Tab-separated table of C-alpha atoms in Angstrom:
chain	number	residue	atom	x	y	z
M	28	MET	CA	129.779	149.417	183.643
M	29	SER	CA	126.817	151.342	182.277
M	30	LYS	CA	124.598	149.731	184.934
M	31	LEU	CA	126.432	151.580	187.699
M	32	PRO	CA	124.600	154.710	188.889
M	33	GLY	CA	126.115	158.030	187.892
M	34	THR	CA	128.383	156.625	185.168
M	35	GLU	CA	128.906	157.759	181.582
M	36	VAL	CA	130.500	155.013	179.497
M	37	THR	CA	132.070	155.336	176.048
M	38	ASN	CA	133.025	152.197	174.154
M	39	PHE	CA	135.865	152.691	171.650
M	40	VAL	CA	135.597	149.923	169.039
M	41	ARG	CA	138.060	149.143	166.257
M	42	GLY	CA	135.373	147.393	164.253
M	43	PRO	CA	132.235	145.279	164.497
M	44	ALA	CA	132.035	141.731	165.826
M	45	TRP	CA	129.411	139.021	165.736
M	46	VAL	CA	127.720	139.112	169.151
M	47	PHE	CA	125.420	136.165	168.820
M	48	TYR	CA	124.327	132.777	170.098
M	49	ARG	CA	122.238	130.343	168.067
M	50	ALA	CA	120.159	129.181	171.017
M	51	PRO	CA	119.693	130.437	174.593
M	52	PRO	CA	122.424	129.036	176.880
M	53	SER	CA	119.632	127.667	179.066
M	54	LYS	CA	118.979	125.090	176.343
M	55	HIS	CA	122.023	123.174	177.590
M	56	LEU	CA	120.056	122.714	180.818
M	57	GLY	CA	116.874	121.658	179.080
M	58	ARG	CA	115.214	125.016	179.678
M	59	GLU	CA	113.905	127.679	177.296
M	60	ASP	CA	114.474	131.031	179.011
M	61	ASP	CA	116.344	134.123	177.857
M	62	ASP	CA	118.803	134.249	180.746
M	63	PRO	CA	122.198	134.817	179.040
M	64	ASN	CA	124.053	133.242	181.964
M	65	PRO	CA	121.733	130.677	183.589
M	66	ARG	CA	122.650	129.274	186.974
M	67	TYR	CA	122.646	125.616	187.859
M	68	THR	CA	119.742	125.078	190.235
M	69	ASP	CA	119.804	122.843	193.305
M	70	GLN	CA	117.700	120.433	191.273
M	71	ASP	CA	120.329	120.420	188.494
M	72	LYS	CA	123.121	119.795	191.000
M	73	ALA	CA	121.191	116.947	192.600
M	74	ARG	CA	120.574	115.402	189.186
M	75	PHE	CA	124.284	115.553	188.347
M	76	GLN	CA	125.076	113.355	191.350
M	77	ASP	CA	124.104	110.525	189.017
M	78	PRO	CA	127.310	109.899	186.989
M	79	GLU	CA	125.336	108.820	183.915
M	80	LEU	CA	123.126	111.929	183.899
M	81	HIS	CA	126.178	114.129	184.456
M	82	LEU	CA	127.944	112.415	181.549
M	83	GLN	CA	124.900	112.870	179.301
M	84	HIS	CA	124.836	116.588	180.120
M	85	ARG	CA	128.519	117.019	179.303
M	86	LYS	CA	128.243	114.961	176.127
M	87	GLY	CA	125.248	117.024	175.005
M	88	ILE	CA	127.210	120.271	175.297
M	89	ILE	CA	130.228	118.832	173.463
M	90	SER	CA	128.082	117.246	170.732
M	91	ARG	CA	126.375	120.560	169.979
M	92	THR	CA	129.724	122.350	170.044
M	93	ASN	CA	131.349	119.879	167.644
M	94	LYS	CA	128.348	119.982	165.330
M	95	SER	CA	128.761	123.761	165.030
M	96	PHE	CA	131.917	123.243	162.940
M	97	TYR	CA	129.667	123.035	159.882
M	98	ILE	CA	128.725	126.699	160.244
M	99	PHE	CA	132.364	127.667	159.630
M	100	ARG	CA	132.269	126.260	156.113
M	101	ARG	CA	131.617	128.808	153.389
M	102	GLY	CA	128.204	128.445	151.787
M	103	GLU	CA	124.527	128.245	152.616
M	104	ASN	CA	124.832	127.277	156.282
M	105	ASN	CA	127.095	130.211	157.050
M	106	GLU	CA	124.981	132.633	155.039
M	107	ALA	CA	121.864	131.505	156.913
M	108	GLY	CA	123.751	131.942	160.181
M	109	MET	CA	124.788	135.466	159.164
M	110	LYS	CA	121.185	136.408	158.482
M	111	MET	CA	120.013	134.971	161.802
M	112	ALA	CA	122.826	136.685	163.714
M	113	ALA	CA	122.229	140.061	162.048
M	114	GLU	CA	118.525	139.901	162.878
M	115	GLN	CA	119.243	138.972	166.500
M	116	MET	CA	121.781	141.786	166.874
M	117	ALA	CA	119.496	144.367	165.236
M	118	GLU	CA	116.697	143.464	167.631
M	119	LYS	CA	118.974	143.899	170.648
M	120	LEU	CA	120.119	147.264	169.267
M	121	GLY	CA	116.526	148.437	168.931
M	122	HIS	CA	116.992	148.536	165.138
M	123	ASP	CA	118.888	151.816	165.583
M	124	PRO	CA	120.409	152.438	162.111
M	125	VAL	CA	123.594	154.094	163.416
M	126	LEU	CA	124.296	151.400	165.992
M	127	CYS	CA	123.492	148.625	163.517
M	128	SER	CA	125.813	150.073	160.874
M	129	LYS	CA	128.712	150.272	163.335
M	130	LEU	CA	128.236	147.025	165.237
M	131	ILE	CA	126.833	144.438	162.804
M	132	PRO	CA	129.602	142.978	160.589
M	133	LYS	CA	129.365	142.565	156.840
M	134	TRP	CA	131.932	139.767	156.769
M	135	GLU	CA	131.331	136.065	157.355
M	136	LEU	CA	129.952	134.730	160.632
M	137	GLY	CA	132.910	133.177	162.446
M	138	CYS	CA	135.606	134.975	160.434
M	139	ARG	CA	136.520	136.440	163.807
M	140	ARG	CA	135.694	134.764	167.109
M	141	ILE	CA	131.959	134.827	167.871
M	142	THR	CA	131.062	136.183	171.310
M	143	PRO	CA	127.828	135.659	173.250
M	144	GLY	CA	128.321	139.094	174.876
M	145	PRO	CA	125.349	138.933	177.279
M	146	GLY	CA	123.957	142.432	177.814
M	147	TYR	CA	126.573	144.144	175.640
M	148	LEU	CA	124.408	145.230	172.721
M	149	GLU	CA	121.442	146.158	174.903
M	150	SER	CA	123.639	148.530	176.934
M	151	PHE	CA	123.874	150.947	173.986
M	152	LEU	CA	120.174	151.698	174.340
M	153	ARG	CA	120.890	153.328	177.708
M	154	PRO	CA	121.317	157.129	177.588
M	155	ASN	CA	124.604	156.946	179.525
M	156	CYS	CA	126.290	154.475	177.137
M	157	HIS	CA	128.020	155.819	174.017
M	158	LEU	CA	129.854	154.320	171.048
M	159	THR	CA	132.651	155.576	168.826
M	160	ASP	CA	134.486	153.759	166.048
M	161	SER	CA	136.986	156.556	165.445
M	162	ALA	CA	140.505	155.286	166.141
M	163	ILE	CA	142.283	156.404	169.299
M	164	THR	CA	145.290	158.525	168.360
M	165	GLN	CA	146.497	159.827	171.703
M	166	VAL	CA	146.145	159.460	175.444
M	167	THR	CA	145.970	162.957	176.929
M	168	GLU	CA	145.976	164.419	180.437
M	169	LYS	CA	142.191	164.559	180.334
M	170	GLY	CA	141.403	161.360	178.486
M	171	LEU	CA	141.560	160.119	174.892
M	172	ARG	CA	141.798	161.864	171.534
M	173	THR	CA	140.389	160.117	168.455
M	174	ALA	CA	141.123	160.400	164.744
M	175	ASP	CA	138.076	162.613	164.200
M	176	GLY	CA	139.752	165.266	166.384
M	177	LYS	CA	137.454	164.841	169.349
M	178	GLU	CA	138.848	164.658	172.874
M	179	HIS	CA	136.960	162.421	175.279
M	180	GLU	CA	137.405	163.447	178.901
M	181	VAL	CA	137.392	160.404	181.177
M	182	ASP	CA	138.223	159.442	184.759
M	183	VAL	CA	139.046	155.782	184.091
M	184	ILE	CA	140.393	153.968	181.013
M	185	ILE	CA	139.664	150.234	180.789
M	186	TYR	CA	142.269	148.866	178.395
M	187	ALA	CA	141.134	145.795	176.445
M	188	THR	CA	142.753	145.570	173.026
M	189	GLY	CA	143.682	141.906	172.770
M	190	PHE	CA	146.960	140.073	173.153
M	191	ASP	CA	150.136	138.996	171.361
M	192	VAL	CA	149.222	136.347	168.778
M	193	SER	CA	152.556	136.103	166.977
M	194	PHE	CA	153.501	132.825	168.758
M	195	ARG	CA	157.076	134.176	168.966
M	196	PRO	CA	158.643	133.395	172.349
M	197	ARG	CA	159.744	136.327	174.493
M	198	TYR	CA	163.023	134.628	175.392
M	199	PRO	CA	165.680	132.690	173.413
M	200	ILE	CA	164.787	129.145	172.406
M	201	VAL	CA	167.779	127.849	170.450
M	202	GLY	CA	167.690	124.572	168.548
M	203	LEU	CA	169.848	122.706	166.040
M	204	ASN	CA	172.441	124.684	164.087
M	205	ASN	CA	172.017	127.554	166.555
M	206	ILE	CA	168.588	128.441	165.143
M	207	ASP	CA	166.605	130.806	167.387
M	208	LEU	CA	162.859	130.156	167.336
M	209	ARG	CA	162.208	133.884	167.617
M	210	GLU	CA	163.853	134.359	164.231
M	211	GLN	CA	162.364	131.195	162.738
M	212	TRP	CA	158.875	132.506	163.534
M	213	LYS	CA	159.574	136.135	162.682
M	214	GLU	CA	157.342	136.066	159.597
M	215	ASP	CA	154.937	133.120	159.833
M	216	PRO	CA	154.853	130.618	162.710
M	217	GLU	CA	154.790	127.053	161.407
M	218	ALA	CA	154.539	123.813	163.346
M	219	TYR	CA	153.821	120.116	162.968
M	220	ILE	CA	150.106	119.696	163.808
M	221	SER	CA	150.595	122.533	166.333
M	222	VAL	CA	152.784	120.424	168.647
M	223	ALA	CA	156.390	120.356	167.336
M	224	VAL	CA	158.776	122.556	165.337
M	225	PRO	CA	161.527	121.768	162.798
M	226	SER	CA	165.070	122.289	164.122
M	227	MET	CA	163.804	122.287	167.729
M	228	PRO	CA	164.665	118.858	169.209
M	229	ASN	CA	162.359	117.473	171.909
M	230	TYR	CA	160.363	120.706	171.810
M	231	PHE	CA	156.684	119.932	172.264
M	232	MET	CA	154.063	122.570	172.947
M	233	MET	CA	150.381	123.051	173.612
M	234	MET	CA	148.332	125.609	171.655
M	235	GLY	CA	151.008	126.108	169.021
M	236	PRO	CA	150.405	127.402	165.464
M	237	ASN	CA	147.396	125.806	163.736
M	238	CYS	CA	145.995	124.370	166.965
M	239	LEU	CA	142.386	123.494	167.726
M	240	GLY	CA	141.448	126.987	168.935
M	241	GLY	CA	138.512	127.857	166.702
M	242	HIS	CA	135.874	125.387	167.776
M	243	GLY	CA	135.304	122.357	169.957
M	244	SER	CA	136.485	121.976	173.540
M	245	LEU	CA	139.783	123.678	174.295
M	246	VAL	CA	140.175	121.593	177.454
M	247	GLU	CA	139.770	118.332	175.545
M	248	SER	CA	142.256	119.451	172.890
M	249	LEU	CA	144.802	120.078	175.661
M	250	ASN	CA	144.118	116.598	177.037
M	251	TRP	CA	144.698	115.059	173.602
M	252	THR	CA	147.897	117.047	173.164
M	253	GLY	CA	149.170	115.970	176.577
M	254	ASP	CA	148.400	112.328	175.754
M	255	TYR	CA	150.382	112.733	172.526
M	256	PHE	CA	153.383	114.037	174.480
M	257	VAL	CA	153.218	111.021	176.800
M	258	LYS	CA	153.313	108.636	173.825
M	259	TRP	CA	156.553	110.235	172.657
M	260	ILE	CA	158.035	110.295	176.163
M	261	LYS	CA	157.358	106.573	176.604
M	262	LYS	CA	158.845	105.756	173.201
M	263	MET	CA	161.952	107.846	173.839
M	264	ALA	CA	162.473	106.417	177.320
M	265	SER	CA	162.044	102.784	176.249
M	266	GLU	CA	164.000	102.948	172.971
M	267	ASP	CA	167.050	104.933	174.130
M	268	ILE	CA	166.212	107.946	171.929
M	269	LYS	CA	168.233	111.119	172.432
M	270	TYR	CA	165.930	113.491	170.572
M	271	VAL	CA	163.242	113.738	167.909
M	272	VAL	CA	162.445	116.598	165.569
M	273	PRO	CA	159.772	116.885	162.852
M	274	LYS	CA	160.989	116.804	159.263
M	275	GLN	CA	160.746	120.114	157.422
M	276	ASP	CA	159.099	118.591	154.351
M	277	LYS	CA	156.385	117.037	156.529
M	278	VAL	CA	155.700	120.382	158.198
M	279	ASP	CA	155.579	122.058	154.782
M	280	ALA	CA	153.049	119.465	153.634
M	281	PHE	CA	150.912	119.974	156.747
M	282	ILE	CA	150.911	123.756	156.252
M	283	LYS	CA	149.963	123.307	152.596
M	284	TYR	CA	147.063	121.093	153.637
M	285	CYS	CA	145.832	123.625	156.207
M	286	ASP	CA	146.055	126.484	153.699
M	287	GLN	CA	143.979	124.524	151.185
M	288	VAL	CA	141.287	123.618	153.715
M	289	HIS	CA	141.135	127.140	155.119
M	290	LYS	CA	140.104	128.390	151.686
M	291	THR	CA	136.830	126.523	152.266
M	292	LEU	CA	136.350	127.970	155.769
M	293	VAL	CA	135.260	131.427	156.917
M	294	TRP	CA	138.353	131.809	159.113
M	295	SER	CA	140.151	132.995	155.967
M	296	GLY	CA	137.324	135.459	155.213
M	297	GLY	CA	137.269	139.214	154.766
M	298	CYS	CA	137.901	140.386	158.322
M	299	THR	CA	140.980	141.369	160.274
M	300	SER	CA	141.519	138.735	162.939
M	301	TRP	CA	144.111	137.257	165.255
M	302	TYR	CA	143.612	133.983	163.376
M	303	LYS	CA	145.636	135.665	160.593
M	304	ARG	CA	147.993	137.644	162.845
M	305	GLY	CA	145.890	140.797	162.581
M	306	LYS	CA	145.690	140.790	158.786
M	307	VAL	CA	142.813	140.654	156.310
M	308	ASP	CA	144.453	138.591	153.582
M	309	GLY	CA	147.063	136.704	155.587
M	310	ARG	CA	147.355	132.960	156.119
M	311	VAL	CA	145.420	131.405	158.967
M	312	THR	CA	148.269	130.602	161.353
M	313	ALA	CA	146.293	130.157	164.574
M	314	LEU	CA	143.735	127.464	163.776
M	315	PHE	CA	143.797	123.826	162.731
M	316	GLY	CA	142.474	123.093	159.246
M	317	GLY	CA	139.712	120.733	160.211
M	318	SER	CA	137.297	119.525	162.856
M	319	ALA	CA	137.899	118.567	166.471
M	320	HIS	CA	137.459	114.910	165.552
M	321	LEU	CA	140.149	115.162	162.868
M	322	PHE	CA	142.532	116.880	165.296
M	323	ASN	CA	141.938	114.083	167.796
M	324	ARG	CA	142.614	111.452	165.148
M	325	MET	CA	145.860	113.111	164.030
M	326	LEU	CA	147.208	113.143	167.590
M	327	GLY	CA	145.844	109.708	168.454
M	328	GLU	CA	148.998	107.928	167.313
M	329	ILE	CA	152.620	108.846	166.694
M	330	ARG	CA	153.567	109.144	163.025
M	331	ALA	CA	157.239	108.421	163.635
M	332	GLU	CA	157.921	108.522	159.896
M	333	ASP	CA	157.336	112.291	160.049
M	334	PHE	CA	160.280	112.768	162.447
M	335	ASP	CA	164.045	112.529	162.367
M	336	ILE	CA	165.064	110.325	165.300
M	337	THR	CA	168.527	110.449	166.871
M	338	TYR	CA	169.560	107.716	169.313
M	339	ASN	CA	171.963	107.851	172.245
M	340	THR	CA	174.225	105.271	170.583
M	341	SER	CA	175.181	104.414	167.025
M	342	ASN	CA	173.022	101.274	167.145
M	343	PRO	CA	169.274	102.091	167.213
M	344	PHE	CA	168.570	98.572	168.522
M	345	ARG	CA	170.864	98.874	171.544
M	346	PHE	CA	167.786	99.388	173.724
M	347	MET	CA	167.018	95.654	173.281
M	348	GLY	CA	169.638	95.041	175.966
M	349	ASN	CA	170.790	91.484	176.752
M	350	GLY	CA	168.172	89.681	174.723
M	351	PHE	CA	165.571	89.345	177.463
M	352	THR	CA	162.598	91.452	178.484
M	353	ALA	CA	162.100	92.569	182.072
M	354	PHE	CA	158.695	90.878	181.935
M	355	GLU	CA	160.070	87.360	181.469
M	356	MET	CA	162.629	87.776	184.249
M	357	ASP	CA	159.784	87.952	186.769
M	358	PRO	CA	159.058	84.384	187.991
M	359	GLN	CA	155.399	85.316	188.486
M	360	SER	CA	154.911	86.283	184.829
M	361	ASP	CA	152.743	84.203	182.504
M	362	LEU	CA	155.222	83.246	179.799
M	363	SER	CA	152.463	81.885	177.573
M	364	TRP	CA	150.307	85.013	177.693
M	365	TYR	CA	150.007	85.101	173.901
M	366	VAL	CA	148.401	81.655	173.559
M	367	GLU	CA	144.716	82.047	172.656
M	368	LYS	CA	141.770	79.709	172.915
M	369	ALA	CA	141.369	77.418	169.939
M	370	GLU	CA	138.591	78.483	167.598
M	371	THR	CA	136.029	75.974	166.396
M	372	LEU	CA	135.705	76.029	162.638
M	373	ARG	CA	132.175	75.463	161.399
M	374	CYS	CA	131.637	74.330	157.826
């Protein structure tokens, strides 16, 4: 906005944030320039017509992203990252002491979501761009009044204060024993590996509590979650299952595990973040307690022992039908498919 001619822009911030990237985004393209949002060139696009080169490019981005999980662990790596980020931010702010004190965090790198923010910090060096960290107390006829008593006259207010991170549904979702999920999640939202909820039969969700939202590829995590749903759907359809619901003690154990791991990660650090439902000292309810690879492994197979399973009939083996499989009723089927070649034993 501050680039537009004739504008005066005031940014009202609630607190600092890490505006930082470890390497120029152009590095993903094999280049070393400072462009914060590099374009794919015609040469790049032509190169990606080769499926193998395109795959290598994608894998390179994901590998670097997954490797970055280590920086979220408390300790030397994170402290080194904090120092690097603070130096990068200070340089972009022209080492202005007032701007640096208001915009460079003191808490851990990654405690709140890191943003690349191309051009954001540099904009404060323009004479028409202003910053205030005094809380907004009132919207007036002329603009905004802040806690320091100052009224800021404005023509346009751009409202960007975040979103609802409570996980509570905005409409009734009623499960077993007439339990409403809105009430069940009134205090802390809890789920089984982010995908299922006690007392809510056949209720599967993407991006639930303690999901893979803090690092790695969000798109891939959604793919893994969808694949997990399909595994359950196939099992339920083929085994005459009426509904499944995660056991409360298994969910309690999963939450306990996440809480223990989060103590070793900066997501539980000294900032206010949506990871902790807008609290400083709250539990991390938004993010999975582990890496993208661990999340993938946990959703790779169904742990049916973690669920209560209710069948459509009193006999859980009724799905076996008349004693035959559909496969063997097909005259074209190979009824000796399981016979393997004989192995030669060498002494």
